[in-house]
Amino acid sequence: MSTNTETAEKESEQTGKQIPEALKSRDQWFCWLTKEDGESVPINPTTEERANPSDPSTLVGFETAKTLSDAPATDAEGLGFAVTEDDPLVRIWLEDAVTDGEPESWAEEIIEKADTYAEYGPEKENIYLFAKGTVPEELSRGNGVEMFDSKRLSPITGNLLERSPASVEEREAVLNEVYQEYIADEHTDGDSSDTTGLDDENLLSEVRETVLEEFGKQTWDVTEAALSVQATLLLSDPQHSTGLVIVGEAGAGKTTVLRFFEGLEELVYRSDDATPASFVSHDASLSEEQLREEVDLLPRIQHKTLLVGDMSSWFSGGRDTIEERMSTLARLMDGDGYTTDSGTHGERGYKDGDYRFAILGANTPLQPRAWNAMGHTGNRFVFHEKAGTNNIGQVVEEVTEEDAYTKRVKRCQEVVHQFLTHIWDQYGGYRSVEWNSSATEEIREILEVLTRIVQHSRAPIAETGEIVKDSGYRVSTALWEIAQAHALLRGETQVALQDMDVCARIALSTMPKERRPVVRAVLNPDNDGSLSGPELTEQVSSSKPTVLDRMELLDVLGIADCEKKDGRGKKVVERKDEFEWPDSLDFPEF
């Protein structure tokens, strides 16, 4: 045996001895996997599945994690422990608490007061303590101190501080004292909304600045919506799977946004030819095992985000064909699995489980028959418009300098990957965030208006001339969960006004293309709710006959009244009061 091997084994043995039994005795361990780009990912070392503190099946016992972490053939590096709701443990994180290898004086004071297990973190700048008790508030962080008692992943080094015991002690009183001294004051100053204390808002700003610099505001607006939809998977009680379609003319840069998410295999699955029929297959030439492992799409996207760069096959064909696809998709996006029957395999599929996922797709504007079909089977998608660029210089650059475009995409991809990996690790993974705060009256009123806009603007018109609008429940749920997820992107668990901006853009995009200009014009508060035919013609850049038809359409949709205002029969549309744009919400620009 080499000297290096002997030394490593001795260090590993010593590390195991220093870790307290209160941690070692629990099957809440995982390993860290360092990828080629330097990113550390928490994994179950036996399955290489991503570790999730809310899912015990992704965690293992201490000996299993340690053995596989120490094994020469494994890629796992380092141990981790998941703090869950089922244990009495609290982890205290002292950030930037070490200088020249010694604890700072303020950190030393906490360590001595707690008198419980304390170790140096892997970066040797932070100190981690474990104690038994509860945190005074679910999300507790301030002044370089963070405490949590559930749904979080923590690295474990076993690098015990000299004067600390190798045991985890009950310290309820100390936890309250530390909270009051370091955290409570910070939470009561300024905004009183709940916060995780993560640096998410700064990281989100970095993503925003990078995308703005490389591709501009339109691309950032769509990216922000896509990030929010992806983050809906963090919510503990999603009502259904959320799907966002980026819609725009050919060459508008729709798939550019999707490329920012590609390659993040732990969270995203790309399929260029996916259709609703791909989720559960009945290929007669393949066995059940082959279908599950190699063909069926549903298990591969479970708890992930499906990227579909071209969804034209989802919305093409006759109305009956589209309705059949959308009906299948509706059952799939309920998140409870999906089963089908065939003569070859009989009943097969997936049930009795949580099969939620998210969809980010792109498509050119949908034909009216697609909107009509979705209106009769239940709309499952929301949309965000991506307008094309008028900057011919930029177009020429992208055509003639493909390398320059690729590098710009790569820079955006890097910050998006870094950001999503960070928030998924910090929050604890799929369905890890319980939402304990309700919406304010202002937010509820905004959500009501946005829901009503979508409900009426996308409604198909029956042969009787009446609109066939849905109940509004699904779109209201989708917008609310997107707003919640956007708050999570900022490190908050309270929806604020700024989280509704992305919902406003989605609401004003989730309707047929030909309706958008006139709906937006009549809703725009700058127009005071009233527009004549000539005024509307000027704003929407359409012919007079087309505008007059659209004015009557607004009346049919129930958004505005179309009336003749003078003896010459000049038509005017008057927005209905229930569609008045909220004063506190900025009207989007597209």
XYZ file of C-alpha atoms in Angstrom:
590
model
C 0.000 0.000 0.000
C 1.377 3.435 -0.955
C 2.031 6.143 1.610
C -0.543 8.408 -0.077
C -3.214 5.704 0.119
C -2.441 5.008 3.777
C -2.612 8.727 4.592
C -5.947 9.125 2.788
C -7.423 6.137 4.618
C -6.264 7.466 7.992
C -7.721 10.904 7.255
C -10.995 9.313 6.172
C -11.121 7.165 9.305
C -10.443 10.205 11.496
C -13.155 12.198 9.717
C -15.651 9.424 10.390
C -14.785 9.398 14.091
C -15.219 13.158 14.481
C -18.679 13.296 12.904
C -21.227 12.997 15.727
C -23.445 9.953 16.109
C -26.532 12.193 15.992
C -25.761 12.700 12.294
C -24.199 9.337 11.451
C -27.186 7.395 12.789
C -29.599 8.937 10.292
C -30.108 7.838 6.686
C -29.898 11.413 5.452
C -26.544 11.396 3.672
C -25.419 12.084 0.139
C -22.213 12.831 -1.768
C -21.016 15.794 -3.768
C -20.162 15.264 -7.429
C -17.841 17.808 -9.036
C -18.540 18.198 -12.751
C -15.999 19.140 -15.414
C -17.004 22.801 -15.219
C -16.302 22.836 -11.473
C -19.966 22.799 -10.444
C -20.722 20.700 -7.339
C -23.922 18.664 -7.478
C -25.500 16.768 -4.524
C -26.163 13.147 -5.529
C -27.312 9.835 -4.142
C -24.034 7.903 -4.586
C -25.796 4.601 -5.296
C -28.020 5.916 -8.097
C -26.363 9.251 -9.038
C -29.844 10.773 -8.711
C -29.892 14.333 -7.447
C -30.212 14.457 -3.652
C -33.381 16.092 -2.341
C -33.982 16.724 1.389
C -37.725 16.317 0.822
C -37.331 12.876 -0.773
C -35.823 10.167 1.505
C -35.318 7.831 -1.472
C -32.532 10.127 -2.734
C -30.583 9.850 0.537
C -28.499 7.020 2.034
C -26.884 5.977 5.303
C -23.579 7.399 6.494
C -21.504 4.269 5.867
C -22.837 3.911 2.332
C -22.107 7.538 1.490
C -18.669 7.453 3.093
C -17.648 4.175 1.466
C -18.621 5.349 -1.990
C -17.118 8.785 -1.440
C -13.798 7.197 -0.442
C -13.779 4.620 -3.258
C -11.012 5.301 -5.830
C -13.298 4.491 -8.773
C -16.037 6.948 -7.836
C -16.445 10.526 -9.011
C -18.046 11.518 -5.715
C -16.097 14.037 -3.672
C -17.082 14.857 -0.124
C -20.026 14.091 2.111
C -23.244 15.951 2.734
C -26.107 15.738 5.212
C -29.750 16.656 4.562
C -31.523 18.499 7.353
C -35.182 17.432 7.193
C -38.475 17.941 8.992
C -38.138 14.466 10.533
C -35.104 15.240 12.687
C -34.589 17.586 15.676
C -31.490 19.162 14.145
C -30.633 22.766 13.371
C -27.651 23.774 11.265
C -26.051 27.123 12.035
C -23.916 28.597 9.273
C -21.388 31.292 10.159
C -20.403 32.964 6.897
C -16.912 34.424 6.310
C -16.148 33.569 9.925
C -12.491 32.492 9.565
C -9.359 34.637 9.207
C -5.865 33.121 8.975
C -7.264 29.740 9.973
C -8.914 30.988 13.183
C -12.541 31.916 13.952
C -13.414 35.611 14.031
C -14.192 36.968 17.512
C -17.941 37.210 16.835
C -17.973 33.616 15.573
C -15.941 32.448 18.569
C -18.570 33.969 20.850
C -21.360 31.982 19.166
C -19.300 28.770 19.166
C -18.532 29.031 22.888
C -22.113 29.909 23.736
C -23.532 27.003 21.711
C -20.991 24.442 22.985
C -22.064 21.891 20.377
C -20.541 20.217 17.316
C -18.779 22.798 15.097
C -16.639 22.186 12.004
C -14.819 24.173 9.356
C -16.574 24.205 5.998
C -14.921 22.773 2.872
C -13.805 26.234 1.726
C -12.302 26.922 5.201
C -13.950 30.338 5.310
C -17.219 29.311 6.927
C -18.081 27.393 10.098
C -20.989 24.969 10.479
C -22.583 24.081 13.819
C -25.243 21.476 14.537
C -27.559 21.650 17.541
C -30.893 20.168 18.589
C -33.864 22.518 18.701
C -35.934 24.631 16.333
C -35.358 27.931 14.582
C -37.591 30.826 15.699
C -38.576 31.564 12.106
C -38.715 29.168 9.161
C -36.274 31.289 7.159
C -33.643 32.770 9.452
C -30.608 34.613 8.179
C -28.871 37.899 8.864
C -25.506 39.477 9.651
C -23.522 36.473 8.457
C -25.553 33.921 10.453
C -28.048 31.465 8.973
C -30.090 28.851 10.825
C -32.376 26.226 9.342
C -34.028 23.038 10.586
C -35.547 21.484 7.449
C -35.315 21.044 3.684
C -31.686 21.984 3.247
C -28.476 20.277 2.160
C -25.243 20.826 4.046
C -21.658 19.797 3.284
C -19.971 17.820 6.053
C -16.175 17.825 6.474
C -15.626 16.352 9.936
C -12.963 19.043 10.405
C -13.856 19.625 14.058
C -12.889 22.877 15.766
C -10.383 22.289 18.559
C -12.503 23.386 21.501
C -15.817 22.026 20.244
C -17.401 18.768 21.424
C -17.880 15.946 18.911
C -21.543 15.714 19.888
C -24.756 17.499 18.982
C -26.341 19.139 22.021
C -29.840 20.453 22.731
C -29.593 24.269 22.563
C -33.108 25.718 22.183
C -32.354 28.746 24.378
C -29.079 29.497 22.590
C -30.776 29.304 19.190
C -33.308 31.911 20.282
C -30.568 34.103 21.723
C -28.471 33.969 18.542
C -31.566 34.654 16.454
C -32.454 37.747 18.487
C -28.905 39.118 18.432
C -27.953 38.501 14.799
C -31.113 37.977 12.762
C -34.272 39.478 14.280
C -33.200 43.124 13.979
C -32.320 42.728 10.320
C -35.718 41.170 9.585
C -37.674 43.929 11.284
C -35.915 46.753 9.435
C -37.313 47.757 6.050
C -39.347 45.220 4.090
C -41.060 42.760 6.391
C -41.621 40.061 3.778
C -40.173 36.617 4.308
C -36.741 35.998 2.813
C -34.435 33.069 2.458
C -31.445 35.346 2.849
C -29.915 33.796 -0.238
C -27.920 35.961 -2.586
C -30.437 35.055 -5.273
C -31.374 38.640 -6.147
C -27.749 39.519 -6.906
C -27.361 36.355 -8.972
C -30.608 37.118 -10.800
C -29.283 40.607 -11.512
C -26.173 39.038 -13.027
C -28.321 36.899 -15.330
C -30.389 39.928 -16.277
C -27.377 42.132 -16.999
C -25.694 39.421 -19.076
C -28.772 38.717 -21.220
C -29.478 42.430 -21.647
C -25.902 43.064 -22.734
C -25.805 40.178 -25.185
C -29.350 40.152 -26.612
C -31.403 43.071 -25.282
C -34.605 43.624 -23.333
C -36.985 41.487 -25.401
C -34.818 38.427 -24.890
C -34.433 39.173 -21.182
C -38.203 39.501 -20.726
C -38.734 36.044 -22.213
C -35.804 34.581 -20.260
C -37.274 35.937 -17.021
C -40.587 34.233 -17.769
C -38.833 30.965 -18.662
C -36.804 31.008 -15.429
C -40.016 31.537 -13.474
C -41.769 28.606 -15.141
C -38.775 26.359 -14.443
C -38.820 27.428 -10.784
C -42.488 26.448 -10.345
C -41.136 22.928 -9.799
C -39.689 24.120 -6.477
C -43.156 24.843 -5.050
C -44.317 22.196 -2.578
C -47.930 22.036 -3.738
C -48.201 22.745 -7.478
C -51.717 22.329 -8.853
C -50.529 21.056 -12.233
C -47.603 21.163 -14.638
C -46.909 24.570 -16.156
C -46.182 25.074 -19.837
C -44.897 28.263 -21.481
C -44.757 28.693 -25.256
C -42.516 31.458 -26.606
C -44.356 32.682 -29.661
C -43.052 34.864 -32.479
C -42.390 35.011 -36.186
C -39.658 32.909 -37.774
C -36.246 34.356 -36.957
C -37.465 36.270 -33.901
C -34.963 34.539 -31.608
C -37.415 32.271 -29.792
C -35.092 29.283 -29.555
C -32.180 31.475 -28.466
C -33.777 31.651 -25.020
C -34.222 27.880 -24.898
C -30.524 27.426 -25.652
C -29.704 29.202 -22.392
C -31.238 26.215 -20.558
C -29.719 23.412 -22.655
C -27.088 21.161 -21.101
C -28.354 21.433 -17.525
C -29.205 17.752 -17.538
C -30.122 17.469 -13.849
C -32.988 19.924 -14.350
C -33.734 20.046 -18.078
C -34.501 17.532 -20.836
C -34.362 18.585 -24.484
C -36.405 16.811 -27.141
C -36.636 18.153 -30.674
C -39.369 15.782 -31.818
C -41.509 15.366 -28.711
C -45.292 15.313 -29.092
C -48.037 14.346 -26.629
C -47.884 10.848 -28.148
C -44.222 10.519 -27.099
C -44.949 10.430 -23.382
C -46.166 6.799 -23.261
C -45.436 4.482 -26.208
C -46.914 1.176 -27.429
C -44.197 0.120 -29.894
C -44.940 -3.553 -30.571
C -41.297 -4.334 -31.409
C -40.020 -3.392 -27.947
C -40.372 -4.966 -24.531
C -41.929 -3.235 -21.529
C -38.465 -2.714 -20.049
C -37.162 -1.172 -23.275
C -40.154 1.141 -23.522
C -39.672 2.384 -19.957
C -35.912 2.818 -20.155
C -35.392 3.910 -23.751
C -38.602 5.225 -25.306
C -41.203 6.681 -22.942
C -40.733 10.409 -22.469
C -42.735 10.807 -19.249
C -40.254 9.154 -16.833
C -37.353 11.041 -18.431
C -38.914 14.434 -17.811
C -40.396 13.652 -14.399
C -39.702 16.640 -12.113
C -37.717 18.298 -14.911
C -38.316 20.940 -17.575
C -38.915 19.732 -21.120
C -37.436 21.931 -23.861
C -39.153 21.748 -27.255
C -37.626 24.087 -29.813
C -40.351 23.617 -32.425
C -43.882 22.819 -31.270
C -45.484 23.137 -34.703
C -46.421 19.434 -34.722
C -48.334 19.944 -31.456
C -50.639 22.580 -32.971
C -50.887 21.520 -36.645
C -53.549 19.469 -38.432
C -57.304 19.604 -38.320
C -59.296 20.663 -35.304
C -60.124 17.077 -34.287
C -56.448 16.113 -34.418
C -55.378 19.087 -32.332
C -58.175 18.475 -29.824
C -57.024 14.872 -29.398
C -53.439 16.006 -28.740
C -54.521 18.706 -26.309
C -56.823 16.284 -24.489
C -53.895 13.903 -24.003
C -51.682 16.759 -22.892
C -54.306 17.953 -20.411
C -54.222 14.593 -18.623
C -50.423 14.509 -18.704
C -50.079 17.997 -17.253
C -52.364 17.180 -14.342
C -49.217 15.494 -13.002
C -50.739 12.213 -11.829
C -49.229 10.027 -14.544
C -50.776 8.671 -17.722
C -51.888 5.229 -18.931
C -53.090 3.990 -22.316
C -54.251 0.675 -23.786
C -53.254 -1.207 -26.920
C -53.655 -4.684 -28.356
C -49.928 -5.377 -28.054
C -49.085 -4.271 -24.538
C -52.533 -3.881 -23.009
C -52.676 -1.209 -20.353
C -49.359 0.437 -19.772
C -48.081 3.730 -18.497
C -47.434 5.454 -15.211
C -49.807 6.021 -12.310
C -49.939 6.286 -8.521
C -47.138 8.820 -8.439
C -46.108 12.414 -8.931
C -45.182 12.923 -12.586
C -45.228 16.692 -12.775
C -42.899 18.530 -15.116
C -42.654 21.903 -16.824
C -42.562 22.720 -20.532
C -40.642 25.496 -22.266
C -41.375 25.532 -25.973
C -41.290 27.802 -29.003
C -43.571 28.229 -31.982
C -44.721 30.644 -34.631
C -48.133 32.258 -33.979
C -50.855 29.636 -33.704
C -53.617 29.304 -36.286
C -57.199 30.080 -35.157
C -58.151 26.387 -35.267
C -55.460 25.623 -32.681
C -56.844 28.270 -30.328
C -60.362 26.939 -30.919
C -59.255 23.379 -30.177
C -57.516 24.393 -26.955
C -60.558 26.402 -25.941
C -62.731 23.291 -26.117
C -60.337 20.841 -24.422
C -58.934 23.058 -21.691
C -56.019 25.425 -22.168
C -52.841 24.109 -20.573
C -50.330 26.593 -21.985
C -49.573 30.219 -21.357
C -47.652 32.259 -23.918
C -45.035 35.002 -24.076
C -44.520 36.984 -27.256
C -40.993 37.370 -28.619
C -40.939 40.069 -31.271
C -38.283 40.050 -33.970
C -35.498 42.594 -34.112
C -35.478 45.651 -36.364
C -31.707 45.925 -35.964
C -30.467 44.782 -39.383
C -26.864 45.187 -38.262
C -27.437 42.615 -35.526
C -29.098 40.243 -37.998
C -26.163 40.527 -40.417
C -23.701 39.948 -37.573
C -25.492 36.778 -36.507
C -25.584 35.513 -40.101
C -21.953 36.297 -40.948
C -20.333 35.706 -37.575
C -21.841 32.528 -36.200
C -18.981 32.220 -33.735
C -19.866 35.600 -32.227
C -23.498 34.529 -31.788
C -22.454 31.211 -30.254
C -20.205 32.957 -27.750
C -23.005 35.304 -26.739
C -25.340 32.361 -26.182
C -22.633 30.587 -24.207
C -22.175 33.532 -21.851
C -25.909 33.646 -21.159
C -26.041 29.879 -20.797
C -23.306 29.927 -18.170
C -25.049 32.449 -15.912
C -28.438 30.749 -16.312
C -26.944 27.364 -15.391
C -25.123 28.842 -12.416
C -28.246 30.580 -11.185
C -30.607 27.607 -11.520
C -28.122 25.220 -9.921
C -27.738 27.629 -7.015
C -31.421 28.077 -6.253
C -32.211 24.366 -6.635
C -29.403 23.467 -4.239
C -30.269 26.182 -1.751
C -34.012 25.593 -1.663
C -33.597 21.821 -1.582
C -34.889 20.614 -4.943
C -38.242 19.549 -6.348
C -41.316 20.548 -4.273
C -39.100 21.752 -1.425
C -40.587 25.204 -0.762
C -43.735 25.448 1.335
C -45.631 28.678 0.745
C -46.868 30.025 4.066
C -47.715 33.588 3.067
C -50.948 34.675 1.403
C -51.339 37.309 -1.298
C -51.980 40.910 -0.341
C -55.223 42.545 -1.418
C -53.316 44.497 -4.088
C -51.801 41.330 -5.569
C -55.170 39.538 -5.544
C -56.794 42.408 -7.431
C -54.022 42.372 -10.051
C -54.309 38.599 -10.447
C -58.068 38.926 -10.898
C -57.684 41.478 -13.699
C -54.969 39.466 -15.496
C -57.018 36.279 -15.246
C -60.063 38.032 -16.687
C -57.985 39.405 -19.569
C -56.739 35.950 -20.573
C -60.136 34.356 -20.003
C -61.839 36.712 -22.480
C -58.997 37.441 -24.917
C -58.269 33.838 -25.877
C -61.856 32.557 -25.813
C -63.108 30.939 -29.032
C -66.342 32.220 -30.554
C -69.140 29.688 -31.014
C -71.359 29.489 -34.097
C -74.003 31.341 -32.095
C -71.636 34.311 -31.912
C -71.044 33.960 -28.182
C -67.636 33.409 -26.617
C -66.753 30.092 -24.991
C -64.627 31.155 -22.058
C -63.225 28.817 -19.427
C -63.684 29.206 -15.672
C -60.383 31.033 -15.286
C -59.197 28.608 -12.610
C -56.307 27.133 -14.569
C -54.900 30.384 -15.881
C -55.270 32.012 -12.466
C -53.378 29.093 -10.916
C -50.673 29.250 -13.584
C -50.162 33.007 -13.167
C -50.097 32.745 -9.370
C -47.543 29.922 -9.388
C -45.383 31.821 -11.889
C -45.520 34.865 -9.588
C -44.574 32.687 -6.597
C -41.706 31.169 -8.569
C -40.489 34.612 -9.617
C -40.397 35.587 -5.947
C -38.238 32.507 -5.308
C -35.842 33.694 -8.017
C -35.350 36.815 -5.901
C -34.865 34.807 -2.701
C -38.319 35.700 -1.340
C -41.366 33.730 -0.256
C -43.776 36.661 -0.462
C -45.142 37.758 -3.832
C -44.484 41.448 -4.438
C -45.594 43.853 -7.140
C -42.420 43.261 -9.163
C -43.315 39.564 -9.446
C -46.510 40.459 -11.303
C -44.702 42.169 -14.203
C -43.868 38.856 -15.852
C -47.486 37.737 -15.357
C -48.700 40.910 -17.073
C -46.589 40.175 -20.159
C -47.852 36.595 -20.238
C -51.480 37.716 -19.880
C -51.140 40.123 -22.815
C -49.509 37.393 -24.946
C -51.873 34.494 -24.221
C -54.335 35.192 -27.024
C -54.462 34.815 -30.823
C -52.001 36.999 -32.693
C -54.629 39.054 -34.521
C -56.316 40.030 -31.245
C -53.219 41.217 -29.408
C -52.784 44.730 -30.882
C -56.365 45.877 -30.288
C -56.676 44.245 -26.857
C -53.433 45.879 -25.728
C -54.458 49.241 -27.151
C -57.813 49.354 -25.377
C -56.278 48.150 -22.096
C -53.341 50.569 -22.206
C -54.027 53.162 -19.487
C -52.454 55.860 -21.696
C -55.606 55.657 -23.847
C -57.971 56.244 -20.907
C -60.137 53.299 -21.919
C -61.567 54.918 -25.058
C -60.425 54.823 -28.696
C -62.029 55.892 -31.952
C -61.566 54.013 -35.193
C -58.922 56.427 -36.575
C -57.041 56.440 -33.254
C -56.991 52.662 -33.121
C -55.978 52.413 -36.784
C -52.962 54.604 -36.095
C -51.898 52.601 -33.041
C -52.206 49.071 -34.439
C -50.972 49.783 -37.987
C -53.825 47.929 -39.697
C -56.256 48.864 -42.438
C -59.470 50.671 -41.553
C -61.777 47.712 -42.386
C -59.624 45.371 -40.287
C -59.649 47.753 -37.341
C -63.436 48.161 -37.527
C -63.793 44.371 -37.446
C -61.464 44.169 -34.443
C -63.455 46.853 -32.625
C -66.579 44.741 -32.987
C -64.551 41.709 -31.855
C -63.672 43.505 -28.609
C -67.404 43.908 -28.038
C -68.075 40.213 -28.678
C -65.241 39.204 -26.339
C -66.809 41.322 -23.621
C -63.713 43.485 -23.130
C -65.158 46.730 -24.476
C -68.364 48.224 -25.835
C -68.285 49.236 -29.496
C -70.653 52.138 -30.137
C -71.428 54.873 -32.654
C -70.717 58.219 -31.038
C -71.928 60.898 -33.453
C -74.304 61.537 -36.302
C -71.747 60.370 -38.844
C -71.666 56.940 -37.233
C -68.047 57.091 -36.074
C -67.281 53.995 -34.009
C -65.646 54.182 -30.603
C -64.630 51.380 -28.243
C -65.064 51.952 -24.509
C -63.184 49.581 -22.233
C -65.355 47.919 -19.588
C -64.607 48.858 -15.999
C -63.654 45.332 -14.911
C -60.747 45.432 -17.382
C -59.225 48.651 -16.071
C -55.459 48.244 -15.808
C -54.236 48.333 -12.176
C -52.656 51.676 -11.268
C -49.730 50.050 -9.448
C -48.794 47.710 -12.317
C -46.652 48.978 -15.190
C -48.164 48.343 -18.601
C -45.764 46.073 -20.544
C -43.885 47.009 -23.683
C -43.311 44.358 -26.335
